[in-house]
Protein backbone atom coordinates (compact mmCIF):
# COMPACT_ATOMS: atom_id res chain seq x y z
CA UNK A 1 0.00 0.00 0.00
CA UNK A 2 1.25 3.48 -0.74
CA UNK A 3 1.30 6.02 2.05
CA UNK A 4 -2.19 7.49 2.48
CA UNK A 5 -2.43 10.92 0.80
CA UNK A 6 -2.91 13.61 3.42
CA UNK A 7 -5.73 15.04 1.26
CA UNK A 8 -7.92 12.06 2.25
CA UNK A 9 -8.16 13.20 5.85
CA UNK A 10 -9.93 10.49 7.88
CA UNK A 11 -10.88 8.43 4.81
CA UNK A 12 -8.86 5.21 4.47
CA UNK A 13 -7.46 3.81 1.25
CA UNK A 14 -9.47 0.91 -0.16
CA UNK A 15 -7.44 -2.21 0.64
CA UNK A 16 -9.25 -4.10 -2.15
CA UNK A 17 -7.13 -2.45 -4.85
CA UNK A 18 -6.86 0.59 -7.02
CA UNK A 19 -4.28 3.12 -8.12
CA UNK A 20 -2.79 6.38 -6.91
CA UNK A 21 -1.16 8.45 -9.64
CA UNK A 22 0.88 11.44 -8.46
CA UNK A 23 1.44 14.30 -10.87
CA UNK A 24 2.87 17.79 -10.73
CA UNK A 25 -0.57 19.43 -10.32
CA UNK A 26 -2.31 16.91 -8.08
CA UNK A 27 -3.18 13.26 -7.60
CA UNK A 28 -5.63 10.85 -9.21
CA UNK A 29 -7.01 8.12 -7.00
CA UNK A 30 -9.34 5.30 -8.01
CA UNK A 31 -10.40 1.91 -6.75
CA UNK A 32 -10.22 -1.42 -8.62
CA UNK A 33 -11.37 -1.26 -12.27
CA UNK A 34 -11.33 2.53 -12.10
CA UNK A 35 -14.25 2.73 -9.65
CA UNK A 36 -14.75 5.92 -7.64
CA UNK A 37 -12.18 8.05 -9.50
CA UNK A 38 -11.30 11.42 -8.02
CA UNK A 39 -8.70 14.12 -8.16
CA UNK A 40 -6.91 15.23 -5.03
CA UNK A 41 -7.09 17.72 -3.48
CA UNK A 42 -10.89 17.92 -3.53
CA UNK A 43 -10.72 21.52 -4.77
CA UNK A 44 -9.01 20.25 -7.93
CA UNK A 45 -11.71 17.60 -8.40
CA UNK A 46 -14.48 20.16 -7.88
CA UNK A 47 -12.92 22.63 -10.34
CA UNK A 48 -12.49 19.98 -13.04
CA UNK A 49 -15.92 18.34 -12.78
CA UNK A 50 -16.96 14.96 -14.16
CA UNK A 51 -15.21 13.83 -17.35
CA UNK A 52 -17.32 13.03 -20.39
CA UNK A 53 -18.42 9.40 -20.61
CA UNK A 54 -17.18 8.24 -24.01
CA UNK A 55 -17.94 4.53 -23.68
CA UNK A 56 -21.28 2.96 -22.79
CA UNK A 57 -21.75 1.96 -19.15
CA UNK A 58 -22.77 -1.54 -18.19
CA UNK A 59 -25.89 -1.98 -16.05
CA UNK A 60 -24.88 -3.77 -12.87
CA UNK A 61 -21.22 -3.72 -13.94
CA UNK A 62 -21.52 -7.24 -15.38
CA UNK A 63 -18.88 -6.91 -18.09
CA UNK A 64 -18.99 -10.61 -18.96
CA UNK A 65 -22.68 -10.37 -19.88
CA UNK A 66 -21.99 -7.21 -21.89
CA UNK A 67 -19.38 -9.14 -23.89
CA UNK A 68 -21.84 -11.97 -24.58
CA UNK A 69 -24.57 -9.51 -25.62
CA UNK A 70 -22.11 -7.72 -27.93
CA UNK A 71 -21.09 -11.04 -29.51
CA UNK A 72 -24.78 -11.79 -30.11
CA UNK A 73 -25.29 -8.36 -31.72
CA UNK A 74 -27.65 -7.21 -28.97
CA UNK A 75 -25.43 -4.49 -27.46
CA UNK A 76 -22.36 -2.41 -28.10
CA UNK A 77 -19.26 -3.66 -26.29
CA UNK A 78 -18.36 -1.37 -23.42
CA UNK A 79 -14.69 -1.80 -24.29
CA UNK A 80 -14.45 -2.26 -28.04
CA UNK A 81 -11.53 -4.21 -29.46
CA UNK A 82 -10.22 -1.10 -31.26
CA UNK A 83 -9.61 0.46 -27.83
CA UNK A 84 -8.81 -2.63 -25.77
CA UNK A 85 -6.21 -3.98 -28.22
CA UNK A 86 -4.13 -0.77 -28.11
CA UNK A 87 -4.43 -0.58 -24.33
CA UNK A 88 -3.35 -4.21 -23.91
CA UNK A 89 -0.41 -3.75 -26.31
CA UNK A 90 0.77 -0.72 -24.33
CA UNK A 91 0.54 -2.58 -21.03
CA UNK A 92 2.36 -5.64 -22.37
CA UNK A 93 5.13 -3.42 -23.77
CA UNK A 94 5.59 -2.17 -20.22
CA UNK A 95 6.26 -5.76 -19.20
CA UNK A 96 8.75 -6.12 -22.08
CA UNK A 97 10.56 -2.98 -20.86
CA UNK A 98 10.70 -4.42 -17.33
CA UNK A 99 12.25 -7.64 -18.64
CA UNK A 100 14.66 -5.70 -20.86
CA UNK A 101 15.55 -3.51 -17.86
CA UNK A 102 15.73 -0.50 -20.19
CA UNK A 103 13.47 2.09 -21.74
CA UNK A 104 12.35 0.74 -25.09
CA UNK A 105 11.38 2.37 -28.36
CA UNK A 106 8.66 0.43 -30.19
CA UNK A 107 7.76 0.46 -33.87
CA UNK A 108 4.12 -0.58 -33.73
CA UNK A 109 3.64 -0.96 -37.49
CA UNK A 110 6.47 -3.51 -37.65
CA UNK A 111 5.96 -4.88 -34.12
CA UNK A 112 9.64 -4.46 -33.23
CA UNK A 113 11.63 -2.85 -30.44
CA UNK A 114 14.11 -0.63 -32.27
CA UNK A 115 16.65 0.29 -29.61
CA UNK A 116 17.15 -2.92 -27.56
CA UNK A 117 17.43 -5.88 -29.92
CA UNK A 118 17.25 -8.45 -27.11
CA UNK A 119 13.84 -7.08 -26.07
CA UNK A 120 12.37 -8.49 -29.28
CA UNK A 121 12.86 -11.94 -27.78
CA UNK A 122 10.05 -11.09 -25.34
CA UNK A 123 7.60 -10.28 -28.14
CA UNK A 124 7.25 -13.81 -29.51
CA UNK A 125 7.93 -17.35 -28.37
CA UNK A 126 8.73 -20.68 -29.91
CA UNK A 127 5.66 -22.89 -29.71
CA UNK A 128 5.85 -26.63 -29.22
CA UNK A 129 5.09 -28.76 -32.24
CA UNK A 130 1.36 -29.15 -32.70
CA UNK A 131 0.41 -25.81 -31.08
PDB file of C-alpha atoms in Angstrom:
ATOM      1  CA  UNK A   1       0.000   0.000   0.000  1.00  0.00           C
ATOM      2  CA  UNK A   2       1.252   3.484  -0.742  1.00  0.00           C
ATOM      3  CA  UNK A   3       1.301   6.018   2.054  1.00  0.00           C
ATOM      4  CA  UNK A   4      -2.189   7.489   2.479  1.00  0.00           C
ATOM      5  CA  UNK A   5      -2.429  10.916   0.801  1.00  0.00           C
ATOM      6  CA  UNK A   6      -2.912  13.609   3.420  1.00  0.00           C
ATOM      7  CA  UNK A   7      -5.733  15.036   1.263  1.00  0.00           C
ATOM      8  CA  UNK A   8      -7.924  12.057   2.250  1.00  0.00           C
ATOM      9  CA  UNK A   9      -8.158  13.197   5.850  1.00  0.00           C
ATOM     10  CA  UNK A  10      -9.928  10.494   7.880  1.00  0.00           C
ATOM     11  CA  UNK A  11     -10.878   8.432   4.814  1.00  0.00           C
ATOM     12  CA  UNK A  12      -8.863   5.215   4.469  1.00  0.00           C
ATOM     13  CA  UNK A  13      -7.462   3.808   1.252  1.00  0.00           C
ATOM     14  CA  UNK A  14      -9.471   0.911  -0.157  1.00  0.00           C
ATOM     15  CA  UNK A  15      -7.436  -2.207   0.639  1.00  0.00           C
ATOM     16  CA  UNK A  16      -9.248  -4.097  -2.152  1.00  0.00           C
ATOM     17  CA  UNK A  17      -7.127  -2.445  -4.845  1.00  0.00           C
ATOM     18  CA  UNK A  18      -6.861   0.593  -7.023  1.00  0.00           C
ATOM     19  CA  UNK A  19      -4.279   3.123  -8.115  1.00  0.00           C
ATOM     20  CA  UNK A  20      -2.791   6.377  -6.915  1.00  0.00           C
ATOM     21  CA  UNK A  21      -1.158   8.454  -9.645  1.00  0.00           C
ATOM     22  CA  UNK A  22       0.881  11.436  -8.461  1.00  0.00           C
ATOM     23  CA  UNK A  23       1.445  14.301 -10.870  1.00  0.00           C
ATOM     24  CA  UNK A  24       2.871  17.794 -10.735  1.00  0.00           C
ATOM     25  CA  UNK A  25      -0.569  19.430 -10.317  1.00  0.00           C
ATOM     26  CA  UNK A  26      -2.311  16.912  -8.076  1.00  0.00           C
ATOM     27  CA  UNK A  27      -3.180  13.264  -7.599  1.00  0.00           C
ATOM     28  CA  UNK A  28      -5.626  10.853  -9.208  1.00  0.00           C
ATOM     29  CA  UNK A  29      -7.014   8.116  -6.995  1.00  0.00           C
ATOM     30  CA  UNK A  30      -9.339   5.303  -8.012  1.00  0.00           C
ATOM     31  CA  UNK A  31     -10.401   1.907  -6.746  1.00  0.00           C
ATOM     32  CA  UNK A  32     -10.215  -1.416  -8.615  1.00  0.00           C
ATOM     33  CA  UNK A  33     -11.370  -1.263 -12.267  1.00  0.00           C
ATOM     34  CA  UNK A  34     -11.326   2.532 -12.096  1.00  0.00           C
ATOM     35  CA  UNK A  35     -14.245   2.727  -9.651  1.00  0.00           C
ATOM     36  CA  UNK A  36     -14.748   5.917  -7.639  1.00  0.00           C
ATOM     37  CA  UNK A  37     -12.179   8.054  -9.499  1.00  0.00           C
ATOM     38  CA  UNK A  38     -11.298  11.418  -8.020  1.00  0.00           C
ATOM     39  CA  UNK A  39      -8.704  14.116  -8.164  1.00  0.00           C
ATOM     40  CA  UNK A  40      -6.906  15.234  -5.031  1.00  0.00           C
ATOM     41  CA  UNK A  41      -7.088  17.721  -3.482  1.00  0.00           C
ATOM     42  CA  UNK A  42     -10.891  17.916  -3.526  1.00  0.00           C
ATOM     43  CA  UNK A  43     -10.721  21.524  -4.768  1.00  0.00           C
ATOM     44  CA  UNK A  44      -9.015  20.252  -7.935  1.00  0.00           C
ATOM     45  CA  UNK A  45     -11.710  17.596  -8.397  1.00  0.00           C
ATOM     46  CA  UNK A  46     -14.484  20.159  -7.878  1.00  0.00           C
ATOM     47  CA  UNK A  47     -12.916  22.626 -10.342  1.00  0.00           C
ATOM     48  CA  UNK A  48     -12.491  19.980 -13.040  1.00  0.00           C
ATOM     49  CA  UNK A  49     -15.919  18.336 -12.779  1.00  0.00           C
ATOM     50  CA  UNK A  50     -16.963  14.959 -14.156  1.00  0.00           C
ATOM     51  CA  UNK A  51     -15.208  13.827 -17.347  1.00  0.00           C
ATOM     52  CA  UNK A  52     -17.316  13.034 -20.386  1.00  0.00           C
ATOM     53  CA  UNK A  53     -18.419   9.399 -20.610  1.00  0.00           C
ATOM     54  CA  UNK A  54     -17.181   8.241 -24.010  1.00  0.00           C
ATOM     55  CA  UNK A  55     -17.941   4.527 -23.678  1.00  0.00           C
ATOM     56  CA  UNK A  56     -21.279   2.957 -22.788  1.00  0.00           C
ATOM     57  CA  UNK A  57     -21.748   1.959 -19.149  1.00  0.00           C
ATOM     58  CA  UNK A  58     -22.771  -1.544 -18.189  1.00  0.00           C
ATOM     59  CA  UNK A  59     -25.887  -1.976 -16.053  1.00  0.00           C
ATOM     60  CA  UNK A  60     -24.883  -3.768 -12.868  1.00  0.00           C
ATOM     61  CA  UNK A  61     -21.219  -3.720 -13.937  1.00  0.00           C
ATOM     62  CA  UNK A  62     -21.519  -7.244 -15.384  1.00  0.00           C
ATOM     63  CA  UNK A  63     -18.881  -6.909 -18.094  1.00  0.00           C
ATOM     64  CA  UNK A  64     -18.988 -10.608 -18.957  1.00  0.00           C
ATOM     65  CA  UNK A  65     -22.676 -10.370 -19.879  1.00  0.00           C
ATOM     66  CA  UNK A  66     -21.985  -7.210 -21.894  1.00  0.00           C
ATOM     67  CA  UNK A  67     -19.382  -9.141 -23.886  1.00  0.00           C
ATOM     68  CA  UNK A  68     -21.842 -11.969 -24.579  1.00  0.00           C
ATOM     69  CA  UNK A  69     -24.572  -9.510 -25.621  1.00  0.00           C
ATOM     70  CA  UNK A  70     -22.112  -7.722 -27.933  1.00  0.00           C
ATOM     71  CA  UNK A  71     -21.086 -11.044 -29.513  1.00  0.00           C
ATOM     72  CA  UNK A  72     -24.783 -11.786 -30.115  1.00  0.00           C
ATOM     73  CA  UNK A  73     -25.289  -8.364 -31.720  1.00  0.00           C
ATOM     74  CA  UNK A  74     -27.652  -7.215 -28.966  1.00  0.00           C
ATOM     75  CA  UNK A  75     -25.432  -4.490 -27.464  1.00  0.00           C
ATOM     76  CA  UNK A  76     -22.363  -2.410 -28.096  1.00  0.00           C
ATOM     77  CA  UNK A  77     -19.261  -3.664 -26.292  1.00  0.00           C
ATOM     78  CA  UNK A  78     -18.356  -1.368 -23.424  1.00  0.00           C
ATOM     79  CA  UNK A  79     -14.687  -1.799 -24.287  1.00  0.00           C
ATOM     80  CA  UNK A  80     -14.450  -2.256 -28.044  1.00  0.00           C
ATOM     81  CA  UNK A  81     -11.532  -4.207 -29.460  1.00  0.00           C
ATOM     82  CA  UNK A  82     -10.218  -1.103 -31.260  1.00  0.00           C
ATOM     83  CA  UNK A  83      -9.608   0.456 -27.826  1.00  0.00           C
ATOM     84  CA  UNK A  84      -8.809  -2.634 -25.774  1.00  0.00           C
ATOM     85  CA  UNK A  85      -6.207  -3.977 -28.218  1.00  0.00           C
ATOM     86  CA  UNK A  86      -4.135  -0.767 -28.106  1.00  0.00           C
ATOM     87  CA  UNK A  87      -4.430  -0.581 -24.327  1.00  0.00           C
ATOM     88  CA  UNK A  88      -3.351  -4.206 -23.915  1.00  0.00           C
ATOM     89  CA  UNK A  89      -0.415  -3.753 -26.309  1.00  0.00           C
ATOM     90  CA  UNK A  90       0.771  -0.725 -24.328  1.00  0.00           C
ATOM     91  CA  UNK A  91       0.538  -2.577 -21.028  1.00  0.00           C
ATOM     92  CA  UNK A  92       2.363  -5.641 -22.374  1.00  0.00           C
ATOM     93  CA  UNK A  93       5.130  -3.419 -23.770  1.00  0.00           C
ATOM     94  CA  UNK A  94       5.591  -2.169 -20.218  1.00  0.00           C
ATOM     95  CA  UNK A  95       6.256  -5.764 -19.201  1.00  0.00           C
ATOM     96  CA  UNK A  96       8.753  -6.117 -22.080  1.00  0.00           C
ATOM     97  CA  UNK A  97      10.561  -2.985 -20.861  1.00  0.00           C
ATOM     98  CA  UNK A  98      10.699  -4.417 -17.335  1.00  0.00           C
ATOM     99  CA  UNK A  99      12.249  -7.639 -18.636  1.00  0.00           C
ATOM    100  CA  UNK A 100      14.664  -5.699 -20.865  1.00  0.00           C
ATOM    101  CA  UNK A 101      15.547  -3.514 -17.857  1.00  0.00           C
ATOM    102  CA  UNK A 102      15.728  -0.499 -20.187  1.00  0.00           C
ATOM    103  CA  UNK A 103      13.469   2.086 -21.736  1.00  0.00           C
ATOM    104  CA  UNK A 104      12.354   0.739 -25.093  1.00  0.00           C
ATOM    105  CA  UNK A 105      11.384   2.372 -28.365  1.00  0.00           C
ATOM    106  CA  UNK A 106       8.663   0.434 -30.187  1.00  0.00           C
ATOM    107  CA  UNK A 107       7.759   0.456 -33.874  1.00  0.00           C
ATOM    108  CA  UNK A 108       4.118  -0.584 -33.729  1.00  0.00           C
ATOM    109  CA  UNK A 109       3.639  -0.964 -37.485  1.00  0.00           C
ATOM    110  CA  UNK A 110       6.470  -3.508 -37.645  1.00  0.00           C
ATOM    111  CA  UNK A 111       5.955  -4.885 -34.124  1.00  0.00           C
ATOM    112  CA  UNK A 112       9.642  -4.461 -33.234  1.00  0.00           C
ATOM    113  CA  UNK A 113      11.632  -2.852 -30.443  1.00  0.00           C
ATOM    114  CA  UNK A 114      14.109  -0.630 -32.270  1.00  0.00           C
ATOM    115  CA  UNK A 115      16.653   0.290 -29.608  1.00  0.00           C
ATOM    116  CA  UNK A 116      17.150  -2.917 -27.561  1.00  0.00           C
ATOM    117  CA  UNK A 117      17.432  -5.877 -29.919  1.00  0.00           C
ATOM    118  CA  UNK A 118      17.255  -8.445 -27.114  1.00  0.00           C
ATOM    119  CA  UNK A 119      13.842  -7.078 -26.066  1.00  0.00           C
ATOM    120  CA  UNK A 120      12.367  -8.488 -29.278  1.00  0.00           C
ATOM    121  CA  UNK A 121      12.861 -11.942 -27.782  1.00  0.00           C
ATOM    122  CA  UNK A 122      10.049 -11.088 -25.345  1.00  0.00           C
ATOM    123  CA  UNK A 123       7.596 -10.283 -28.141  1.00  0.00           C
ATOM    124  CA  UNK A 124       7.250 -13.812 -29.511  1.00  0.00           C
ATOM    125  CA  UNK A 125       7.931 -17.349 -28.372  1.00  0.00           C
ATOM    126  CA  UNK A 126       8.730 -20.683 -29.910  1.00  0.00           C
ATOM    127  CA  UNK A 127       5.662 -22.895 -29.708  1.00  0.00           C
ATOM    128  CA  UNK A 128       5.851 -26.627 -29.216  1.00  0.00           C
ATOM    129  CA  UNK A 129       5.089 -28.762 -32.237  1.00  0.00           C
ATOM    130  CA  UNK A 130       1.355 -29.152 -32.697  1.00  0.00           C
ATOM    131  CA  UNK A 131       0.409 -25.808 -31.084  1.00  0.00           C
TER     132      UNK A 131
END
